[in-house]
PDB file of C-alpha atoms in Angstrom:
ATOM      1  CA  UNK L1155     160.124 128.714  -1.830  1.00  0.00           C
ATOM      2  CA  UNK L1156     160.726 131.486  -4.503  1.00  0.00           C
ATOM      3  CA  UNK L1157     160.463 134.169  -1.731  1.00  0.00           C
ATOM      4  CA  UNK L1158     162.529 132.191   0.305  1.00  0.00           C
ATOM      5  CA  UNK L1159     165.149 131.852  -2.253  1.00  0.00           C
ATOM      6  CA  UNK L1160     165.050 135.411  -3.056  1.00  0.00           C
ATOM      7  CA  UNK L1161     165.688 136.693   0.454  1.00  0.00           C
ATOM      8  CA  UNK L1162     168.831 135.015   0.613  1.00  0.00           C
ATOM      9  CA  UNK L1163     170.242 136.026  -2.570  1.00  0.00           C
ATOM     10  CA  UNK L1164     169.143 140.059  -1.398  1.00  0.00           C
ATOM     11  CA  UNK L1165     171.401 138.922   1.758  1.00  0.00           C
ATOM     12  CA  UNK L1166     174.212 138.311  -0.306  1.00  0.00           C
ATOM     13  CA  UNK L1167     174.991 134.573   1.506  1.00  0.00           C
ATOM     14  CA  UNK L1168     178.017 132.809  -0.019  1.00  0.00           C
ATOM     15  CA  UNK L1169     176.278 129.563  -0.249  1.00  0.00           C
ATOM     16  CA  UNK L1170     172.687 128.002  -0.706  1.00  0.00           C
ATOM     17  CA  UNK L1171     171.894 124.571   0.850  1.00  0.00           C
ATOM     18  CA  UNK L1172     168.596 122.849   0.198  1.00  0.00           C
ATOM     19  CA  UNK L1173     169.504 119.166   0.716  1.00  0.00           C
ATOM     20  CA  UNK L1174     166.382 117.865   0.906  1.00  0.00           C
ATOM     21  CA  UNK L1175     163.870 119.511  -0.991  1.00  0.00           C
ATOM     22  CA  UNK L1176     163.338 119.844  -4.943  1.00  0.00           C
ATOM     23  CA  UNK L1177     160.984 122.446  -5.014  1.00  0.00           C
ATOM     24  CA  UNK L1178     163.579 124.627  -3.199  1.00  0.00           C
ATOM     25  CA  UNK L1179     166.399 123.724  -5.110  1.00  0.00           C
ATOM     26  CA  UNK L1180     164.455 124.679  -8.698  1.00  0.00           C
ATOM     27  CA  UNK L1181     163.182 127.843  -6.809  1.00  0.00           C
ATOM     28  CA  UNK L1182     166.634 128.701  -5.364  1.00  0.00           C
ATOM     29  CA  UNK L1183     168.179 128.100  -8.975  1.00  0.00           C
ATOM     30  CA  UNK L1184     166.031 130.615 -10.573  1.00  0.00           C
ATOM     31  CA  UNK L1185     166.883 133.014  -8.112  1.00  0.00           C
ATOM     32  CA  UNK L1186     170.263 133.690  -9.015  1.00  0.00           C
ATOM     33  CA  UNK L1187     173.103 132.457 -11.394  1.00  0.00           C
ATOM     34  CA  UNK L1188     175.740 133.846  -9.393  1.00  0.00           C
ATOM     35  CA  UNK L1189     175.692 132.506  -5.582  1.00  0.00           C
ATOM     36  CA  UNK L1190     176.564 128.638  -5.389  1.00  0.00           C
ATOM     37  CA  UNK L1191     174.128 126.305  -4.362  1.00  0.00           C
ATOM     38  CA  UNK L1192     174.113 122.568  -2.793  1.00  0.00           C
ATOM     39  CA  UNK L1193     171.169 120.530  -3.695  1.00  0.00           C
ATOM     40  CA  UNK L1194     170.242 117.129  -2.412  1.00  0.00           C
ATOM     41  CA  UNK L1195     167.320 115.952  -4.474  1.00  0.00           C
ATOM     42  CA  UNK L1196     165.746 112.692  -5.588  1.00  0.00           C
ATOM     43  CA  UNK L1197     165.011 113.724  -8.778  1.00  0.00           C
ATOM     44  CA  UNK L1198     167.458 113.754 -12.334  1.00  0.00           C
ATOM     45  CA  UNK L1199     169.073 116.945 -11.479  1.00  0.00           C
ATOM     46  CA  UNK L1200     169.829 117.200 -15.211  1.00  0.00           C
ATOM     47  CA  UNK L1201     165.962 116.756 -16.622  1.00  0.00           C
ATOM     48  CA  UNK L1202     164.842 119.622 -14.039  1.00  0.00           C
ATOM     49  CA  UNK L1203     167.334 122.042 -15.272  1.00  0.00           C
ATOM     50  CA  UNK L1204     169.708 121.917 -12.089  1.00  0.00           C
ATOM     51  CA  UNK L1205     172.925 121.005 -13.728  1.00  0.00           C
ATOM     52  CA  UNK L1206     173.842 120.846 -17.609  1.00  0.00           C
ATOM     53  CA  UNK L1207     175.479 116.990 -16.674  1.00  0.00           C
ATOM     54  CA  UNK L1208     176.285 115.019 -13.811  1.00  0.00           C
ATOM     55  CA  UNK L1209     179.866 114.605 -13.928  1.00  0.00           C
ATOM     56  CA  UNK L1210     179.972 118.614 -15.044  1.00  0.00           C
ATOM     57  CA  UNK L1211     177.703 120.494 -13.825  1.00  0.00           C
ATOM     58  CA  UNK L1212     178.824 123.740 -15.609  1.00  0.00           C
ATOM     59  CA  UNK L1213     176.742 126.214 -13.422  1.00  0.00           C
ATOM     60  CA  UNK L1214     176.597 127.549  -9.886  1.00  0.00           C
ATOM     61  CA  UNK L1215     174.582 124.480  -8.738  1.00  0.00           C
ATOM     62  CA  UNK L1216     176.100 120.704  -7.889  1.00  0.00           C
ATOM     63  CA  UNK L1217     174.999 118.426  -4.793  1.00  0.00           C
ATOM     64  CA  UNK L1218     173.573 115.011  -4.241  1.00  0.00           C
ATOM     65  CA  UNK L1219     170.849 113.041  -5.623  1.00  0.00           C
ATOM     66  CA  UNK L1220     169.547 110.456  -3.564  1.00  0.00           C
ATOM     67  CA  UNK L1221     168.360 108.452  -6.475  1.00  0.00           C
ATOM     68  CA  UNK L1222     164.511 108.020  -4.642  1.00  0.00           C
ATOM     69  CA  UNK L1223     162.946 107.896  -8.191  1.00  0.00           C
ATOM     70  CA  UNK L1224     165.737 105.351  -9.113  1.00  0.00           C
ATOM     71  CA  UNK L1225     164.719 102.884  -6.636  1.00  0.00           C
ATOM     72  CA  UNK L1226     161.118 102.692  -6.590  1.00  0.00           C
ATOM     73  CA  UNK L1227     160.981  99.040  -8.348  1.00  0.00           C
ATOM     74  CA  UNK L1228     163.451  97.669  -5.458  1.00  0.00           C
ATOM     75  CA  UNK L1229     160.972  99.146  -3.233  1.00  0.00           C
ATOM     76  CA  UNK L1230     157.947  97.484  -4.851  1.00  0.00           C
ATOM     77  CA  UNK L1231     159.678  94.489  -4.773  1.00  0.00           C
ATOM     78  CA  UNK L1232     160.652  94.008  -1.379  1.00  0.00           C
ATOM     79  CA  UNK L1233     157.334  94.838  -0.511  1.00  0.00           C
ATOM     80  CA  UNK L1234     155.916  91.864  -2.920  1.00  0.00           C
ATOM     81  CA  UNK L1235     158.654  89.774  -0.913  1.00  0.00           C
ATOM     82  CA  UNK L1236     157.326  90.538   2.307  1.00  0.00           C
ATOM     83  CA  UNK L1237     153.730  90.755   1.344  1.00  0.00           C
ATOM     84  CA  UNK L1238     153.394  88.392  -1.657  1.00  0.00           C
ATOM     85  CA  UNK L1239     149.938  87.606  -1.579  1.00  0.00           C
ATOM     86  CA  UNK L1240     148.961  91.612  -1.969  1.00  0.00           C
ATOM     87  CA  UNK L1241     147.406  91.726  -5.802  1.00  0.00           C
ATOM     88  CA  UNK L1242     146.275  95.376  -5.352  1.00  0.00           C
ATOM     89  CA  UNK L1243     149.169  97.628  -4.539  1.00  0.00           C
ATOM     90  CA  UNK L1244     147.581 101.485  -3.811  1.00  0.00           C
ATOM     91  CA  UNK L1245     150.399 104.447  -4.421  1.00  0.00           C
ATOM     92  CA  UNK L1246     150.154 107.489  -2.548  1.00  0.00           C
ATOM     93  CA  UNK L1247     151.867 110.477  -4.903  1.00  0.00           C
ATOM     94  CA  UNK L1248     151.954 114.486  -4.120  1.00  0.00           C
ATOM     95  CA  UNK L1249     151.036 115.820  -7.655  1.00  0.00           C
ATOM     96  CA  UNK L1250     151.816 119.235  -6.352  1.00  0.00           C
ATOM     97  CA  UNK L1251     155.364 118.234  -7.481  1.00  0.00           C
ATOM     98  CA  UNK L1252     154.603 116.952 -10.790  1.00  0.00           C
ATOM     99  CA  UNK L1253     157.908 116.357 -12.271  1.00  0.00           C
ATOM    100  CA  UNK L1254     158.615 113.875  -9.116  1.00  0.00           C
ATOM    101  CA  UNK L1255     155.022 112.498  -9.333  1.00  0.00           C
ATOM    102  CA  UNK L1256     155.370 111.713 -12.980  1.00  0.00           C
ATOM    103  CA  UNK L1257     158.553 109.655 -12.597  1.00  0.00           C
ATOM    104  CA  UNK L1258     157.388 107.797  -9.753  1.00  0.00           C
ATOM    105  CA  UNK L1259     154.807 106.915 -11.196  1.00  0.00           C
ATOM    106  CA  UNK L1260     156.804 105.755 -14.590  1.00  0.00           C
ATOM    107  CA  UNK L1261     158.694 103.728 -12.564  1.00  0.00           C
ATOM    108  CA  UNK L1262     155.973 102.288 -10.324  1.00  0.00           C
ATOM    109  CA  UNK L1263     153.899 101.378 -13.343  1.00  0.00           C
ATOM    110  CA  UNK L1264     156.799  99.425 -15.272  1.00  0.00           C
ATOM    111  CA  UNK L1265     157.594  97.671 -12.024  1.00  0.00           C
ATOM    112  CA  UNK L1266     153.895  96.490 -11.184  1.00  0.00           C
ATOM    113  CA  UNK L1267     153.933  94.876 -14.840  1.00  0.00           C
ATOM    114  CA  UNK L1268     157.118  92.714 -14.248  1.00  0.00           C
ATOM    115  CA  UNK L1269     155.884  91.913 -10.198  1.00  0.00           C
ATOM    116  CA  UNK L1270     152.494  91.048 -11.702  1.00  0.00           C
ATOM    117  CA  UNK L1271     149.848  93.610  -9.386  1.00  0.00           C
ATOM    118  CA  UNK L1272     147.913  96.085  -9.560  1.00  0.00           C
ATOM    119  CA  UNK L1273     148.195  99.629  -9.566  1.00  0.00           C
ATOM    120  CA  UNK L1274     145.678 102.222  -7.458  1.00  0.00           C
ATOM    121  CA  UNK L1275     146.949 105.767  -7.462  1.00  0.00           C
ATOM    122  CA  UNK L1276     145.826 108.263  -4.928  1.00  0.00           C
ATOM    123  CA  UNK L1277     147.229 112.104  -4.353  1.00  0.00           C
ATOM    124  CA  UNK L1278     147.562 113.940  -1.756  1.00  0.00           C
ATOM    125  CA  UNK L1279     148.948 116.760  -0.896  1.00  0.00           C
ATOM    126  CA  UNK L1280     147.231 117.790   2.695  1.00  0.00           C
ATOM    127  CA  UNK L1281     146.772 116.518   5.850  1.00  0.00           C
ATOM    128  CA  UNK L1282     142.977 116.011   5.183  1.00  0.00           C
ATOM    129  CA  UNK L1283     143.801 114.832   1.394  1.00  0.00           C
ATOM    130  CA  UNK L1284     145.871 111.804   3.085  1.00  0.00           C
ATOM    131  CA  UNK L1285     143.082 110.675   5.255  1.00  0.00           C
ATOM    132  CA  UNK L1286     141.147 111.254   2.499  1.00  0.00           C
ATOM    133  CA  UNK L1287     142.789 108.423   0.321  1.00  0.00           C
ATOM    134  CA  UNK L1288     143.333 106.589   3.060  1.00  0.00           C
ATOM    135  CA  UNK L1289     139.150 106.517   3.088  1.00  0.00           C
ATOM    136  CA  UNK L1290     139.268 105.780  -0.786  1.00  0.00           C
ATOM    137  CA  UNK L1291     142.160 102.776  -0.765  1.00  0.00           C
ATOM    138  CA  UNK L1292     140.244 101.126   2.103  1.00  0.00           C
ATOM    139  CA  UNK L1293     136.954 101.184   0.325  1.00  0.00           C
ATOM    140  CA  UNK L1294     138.513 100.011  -3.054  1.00  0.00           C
ATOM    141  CA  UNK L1295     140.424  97.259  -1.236  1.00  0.00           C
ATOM    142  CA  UNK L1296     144.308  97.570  -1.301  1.00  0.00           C
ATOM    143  CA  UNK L1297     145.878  95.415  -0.483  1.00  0.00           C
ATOM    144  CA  UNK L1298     149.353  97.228   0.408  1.00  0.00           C
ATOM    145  CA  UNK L1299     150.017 100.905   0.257  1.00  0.00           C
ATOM    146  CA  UNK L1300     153.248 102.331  -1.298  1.00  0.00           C
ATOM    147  CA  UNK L1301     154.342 105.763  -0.312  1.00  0.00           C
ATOM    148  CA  UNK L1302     155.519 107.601  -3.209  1.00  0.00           C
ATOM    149  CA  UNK L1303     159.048 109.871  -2.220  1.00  0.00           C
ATOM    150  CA  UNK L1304     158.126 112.836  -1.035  1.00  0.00           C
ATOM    151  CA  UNK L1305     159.198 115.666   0.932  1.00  0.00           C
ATOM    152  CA  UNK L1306     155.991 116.517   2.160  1.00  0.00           C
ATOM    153  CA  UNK L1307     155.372 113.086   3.075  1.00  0.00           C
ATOM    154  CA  UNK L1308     158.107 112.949   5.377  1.00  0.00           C
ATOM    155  CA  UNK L1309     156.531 116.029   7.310  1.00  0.00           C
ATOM    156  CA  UNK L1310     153.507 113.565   7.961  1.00  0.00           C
ATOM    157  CA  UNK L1311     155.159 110.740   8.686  1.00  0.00           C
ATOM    158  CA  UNK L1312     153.439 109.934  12.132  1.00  0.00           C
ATOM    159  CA  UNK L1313     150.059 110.462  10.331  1.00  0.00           C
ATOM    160  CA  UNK L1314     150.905 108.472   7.987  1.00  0.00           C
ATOM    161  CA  UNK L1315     152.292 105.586   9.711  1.00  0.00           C
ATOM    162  CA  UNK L1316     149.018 105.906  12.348  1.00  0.00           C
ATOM    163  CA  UNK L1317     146.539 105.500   9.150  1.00  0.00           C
ATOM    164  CA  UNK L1318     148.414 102.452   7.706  1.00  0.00           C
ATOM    165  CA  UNK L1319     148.240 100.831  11.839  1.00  0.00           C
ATOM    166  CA  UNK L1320     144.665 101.907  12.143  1.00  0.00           C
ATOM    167  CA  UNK L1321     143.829 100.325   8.554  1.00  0.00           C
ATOM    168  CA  UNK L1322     146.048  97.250   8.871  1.00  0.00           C
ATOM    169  CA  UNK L1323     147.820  98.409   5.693  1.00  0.00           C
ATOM    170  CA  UNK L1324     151.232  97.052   5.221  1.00  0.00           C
ATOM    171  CA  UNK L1325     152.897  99.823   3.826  1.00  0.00           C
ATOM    172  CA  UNK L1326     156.095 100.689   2.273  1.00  0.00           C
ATOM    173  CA  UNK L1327     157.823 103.976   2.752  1.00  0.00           C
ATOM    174  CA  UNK L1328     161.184 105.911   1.200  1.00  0.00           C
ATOM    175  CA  UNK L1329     163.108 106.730   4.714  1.00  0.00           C
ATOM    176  CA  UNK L1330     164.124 105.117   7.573  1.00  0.00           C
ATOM    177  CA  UNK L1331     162.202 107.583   9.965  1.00  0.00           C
ATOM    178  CA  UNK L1332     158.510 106.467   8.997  1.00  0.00           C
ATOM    179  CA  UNK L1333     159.837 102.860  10.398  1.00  0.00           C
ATOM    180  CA  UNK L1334     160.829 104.487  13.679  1.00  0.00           C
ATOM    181  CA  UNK L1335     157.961 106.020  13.714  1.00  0.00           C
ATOM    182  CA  UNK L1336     155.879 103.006  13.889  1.00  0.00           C
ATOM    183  CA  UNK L1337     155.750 102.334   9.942  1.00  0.00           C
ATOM    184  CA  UNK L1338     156.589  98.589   8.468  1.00  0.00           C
ATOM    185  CA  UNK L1339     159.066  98.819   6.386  1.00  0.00           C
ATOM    186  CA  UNK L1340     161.598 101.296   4.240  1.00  0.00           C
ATOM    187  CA  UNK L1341     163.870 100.973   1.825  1.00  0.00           C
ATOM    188  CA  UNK L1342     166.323 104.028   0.264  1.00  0.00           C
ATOM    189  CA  UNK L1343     169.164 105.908   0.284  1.00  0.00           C
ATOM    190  CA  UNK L1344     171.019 106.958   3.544  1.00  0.00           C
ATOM    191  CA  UNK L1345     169.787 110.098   4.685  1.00  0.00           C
ATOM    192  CA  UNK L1346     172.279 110.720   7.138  1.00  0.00           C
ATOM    193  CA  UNK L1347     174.849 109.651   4.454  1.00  0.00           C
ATOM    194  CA  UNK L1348     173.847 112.137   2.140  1.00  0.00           C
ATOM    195  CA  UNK L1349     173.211 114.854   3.886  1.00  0.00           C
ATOM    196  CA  UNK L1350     176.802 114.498   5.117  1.00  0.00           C
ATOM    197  CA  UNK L1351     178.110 114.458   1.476  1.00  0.00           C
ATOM    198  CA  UNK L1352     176.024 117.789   1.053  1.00  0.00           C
ATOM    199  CA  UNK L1353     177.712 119.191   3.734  1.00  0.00           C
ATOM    200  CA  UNK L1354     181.130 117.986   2.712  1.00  0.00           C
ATOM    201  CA  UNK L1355     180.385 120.142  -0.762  1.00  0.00           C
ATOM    202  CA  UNK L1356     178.723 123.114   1.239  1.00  0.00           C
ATOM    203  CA  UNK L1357     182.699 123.209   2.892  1.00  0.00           C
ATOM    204  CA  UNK L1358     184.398 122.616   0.076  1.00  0.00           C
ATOM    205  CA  UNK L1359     182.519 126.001  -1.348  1.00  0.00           C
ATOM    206  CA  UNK L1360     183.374 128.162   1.648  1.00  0.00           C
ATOM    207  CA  UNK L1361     186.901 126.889   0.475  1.00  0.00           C
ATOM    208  CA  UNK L1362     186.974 128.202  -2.678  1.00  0.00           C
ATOM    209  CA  UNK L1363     186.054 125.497  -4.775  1.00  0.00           C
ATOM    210  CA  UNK L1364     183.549 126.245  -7.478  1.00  0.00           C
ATOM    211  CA  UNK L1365     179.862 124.171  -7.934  1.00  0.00           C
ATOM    212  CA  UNK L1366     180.627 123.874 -11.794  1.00  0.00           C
ATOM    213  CA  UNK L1367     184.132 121.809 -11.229  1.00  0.00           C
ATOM    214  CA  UNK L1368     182.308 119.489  -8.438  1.00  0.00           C
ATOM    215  CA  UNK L1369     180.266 116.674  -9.929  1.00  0.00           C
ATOM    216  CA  UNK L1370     176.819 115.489  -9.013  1.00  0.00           C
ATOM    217  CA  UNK L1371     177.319 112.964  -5.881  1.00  0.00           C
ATOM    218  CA  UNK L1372     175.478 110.021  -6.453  1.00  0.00           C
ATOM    219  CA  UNK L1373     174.954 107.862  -2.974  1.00  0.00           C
ATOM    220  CA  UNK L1374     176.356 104.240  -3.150  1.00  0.00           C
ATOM    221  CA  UNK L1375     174.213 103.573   0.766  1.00  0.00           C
ATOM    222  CA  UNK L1376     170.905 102.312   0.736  1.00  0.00           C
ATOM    223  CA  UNK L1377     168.782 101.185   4.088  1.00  0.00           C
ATOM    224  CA  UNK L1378     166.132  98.225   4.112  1.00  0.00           C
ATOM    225  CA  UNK L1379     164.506  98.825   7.517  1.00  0.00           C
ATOM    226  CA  UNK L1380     162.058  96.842   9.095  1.00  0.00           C
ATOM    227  CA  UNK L1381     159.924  97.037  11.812  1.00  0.00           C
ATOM    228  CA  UNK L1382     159.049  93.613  13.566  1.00  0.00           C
ATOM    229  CA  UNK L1383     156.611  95.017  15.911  1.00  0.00           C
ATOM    230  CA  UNK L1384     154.603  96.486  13.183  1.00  0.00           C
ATOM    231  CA  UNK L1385     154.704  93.194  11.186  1.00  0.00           C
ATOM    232  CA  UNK L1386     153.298  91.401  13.755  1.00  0.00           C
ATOM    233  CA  UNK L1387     150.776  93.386  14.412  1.00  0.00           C
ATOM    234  CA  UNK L1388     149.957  92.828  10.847  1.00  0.00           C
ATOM    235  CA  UNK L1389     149.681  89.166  11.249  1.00  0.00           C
ATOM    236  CA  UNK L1390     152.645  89.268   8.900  1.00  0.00           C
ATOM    237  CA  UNK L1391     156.187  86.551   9.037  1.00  0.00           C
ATOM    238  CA  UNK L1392     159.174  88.380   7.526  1.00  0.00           C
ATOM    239  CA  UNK L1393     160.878  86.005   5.618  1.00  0.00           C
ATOM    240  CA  UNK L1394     164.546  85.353   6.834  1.00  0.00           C
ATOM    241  CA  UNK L1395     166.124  86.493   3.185  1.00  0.00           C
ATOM    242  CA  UNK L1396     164.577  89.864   4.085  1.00  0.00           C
ATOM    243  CA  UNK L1397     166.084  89.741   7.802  1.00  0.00           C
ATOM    244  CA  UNK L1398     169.458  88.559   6.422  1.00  0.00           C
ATOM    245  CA  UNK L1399     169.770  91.538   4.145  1.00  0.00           C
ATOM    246  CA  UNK L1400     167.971  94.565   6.143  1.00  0.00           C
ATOM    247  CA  UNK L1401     170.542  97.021   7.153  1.00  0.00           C
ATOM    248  CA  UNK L1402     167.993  97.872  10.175  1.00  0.00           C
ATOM    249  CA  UNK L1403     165.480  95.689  12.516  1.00  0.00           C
ATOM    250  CA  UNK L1404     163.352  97.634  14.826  1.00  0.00           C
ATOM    251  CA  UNK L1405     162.254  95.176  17.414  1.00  0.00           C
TER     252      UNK L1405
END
């Protein structure tokens, strides 16, 4: 990411867009103060140094966040909903992005305690590290699997999604694309939505507008997204006050 970043300031672009990826906004950041850039992350884009505030952000960076971190106890709970008899709840985290890892895992921990379950964390951060825990959370007995927010994660989506079939795993993931995909269930912020605010700030930029007068976009569209098929396949009955409020049923 840092030679990335630094290629584009030597080509002099008039704007940098990472709106998906954290590591490549921080890296990006460091590589210049000068050339504007339009983040989406789904971390505080205040405690990783991205922006002084939210409503101000006072350098050459502004964007999105798409408040992943923010919504990880929703998450947990919708997956108690549909899976309430699940006592052992594994978490599958990428520690090779330790600021995200650490706040997920904040979250997750604080949330468990008020559900009532039990926590299992696993990292990975291969391919062969995810079948790895996979290996581990079967042996040890999970009872559900909750995939921490991740951009890496999304890149193995399929492999993921295959594991938690092959495993009988109800699983809960952060984007609507590991349900397509043949995953059970997601819950998050719009993708599609924010991405198009990024782009909306990318053209504002080109404009003339500058990052520091442009506050922080914070996404007001979330997705619960269920697959049908999958939860069958599970032996699972979704509940009909989680079909009455899912944005999304893949049948």
């Amino acid at each position: 990411m840092a030679e990335l970043a630094a290629d584009l300031v030597r080509r002099q672009v008039a704007v940098i867009a990472v709106p998906g990826n954290s590591p490549g906004a921080r890296a990006s950041k460091a590589a210049t103060a000068t050339i504007p850039i339009v983040f989406g992350v789904g971390d505080d884009p205040v405690k990783v140094g991205l922006v002084a505030s939210i409503g101000r952000p006072g350098g050459n960076a502004t964007g999105v966040n798409f408040f992943t971190s923010d919504v990880v106890a929703k998450r947990l709970a919708l997956l108690h909903d549909l899976v309430p008899g699940a006592a052992r709840v594994a978490a599958l985290l990428n520690p090779n992005d330790a600021t995200r890892a650490e706040a997920v895992l904040s979250d997750l921990q604080a949330a468990a305690r008020i559900i009532g379950v039990q926590l299992q964390i696993y990292n990975a951060s291969t391919s062969g590290e995810i079948d790895a825990a996979f290996a581990a959370l079967v042996r040890e007995r999970a009872d559900a699997l909750f995939i921490g927010p991740d951009p890496f994660f999304n890149t193995r989506r399929v492999q993921l999604a295959t594991m938690a079939a092959r495993h009988s795993l109800p699983t809960s993931y952060f984007e609507r694309e590991f349900v397509a995909a043949g995953g059970l269930m997601s819950y998050g912020t719009s993708q599609a939505d924010a991405y198009r605010l990024a782009g909306v700030y990318a053209g504002r930029i080109l404009k003339g507008e500058k990052p520091a007068d442009l506050p922080v976009l914070l996404p007001t569209k979330f997705e619960l997204v269920i697959n049908l098929k999958t939860a069958k396949a599970l032996g699972l009955t979704v509940p009909s006050s989680l079909l009455a409020i899912a944005d999304e049923v893949i049948e």
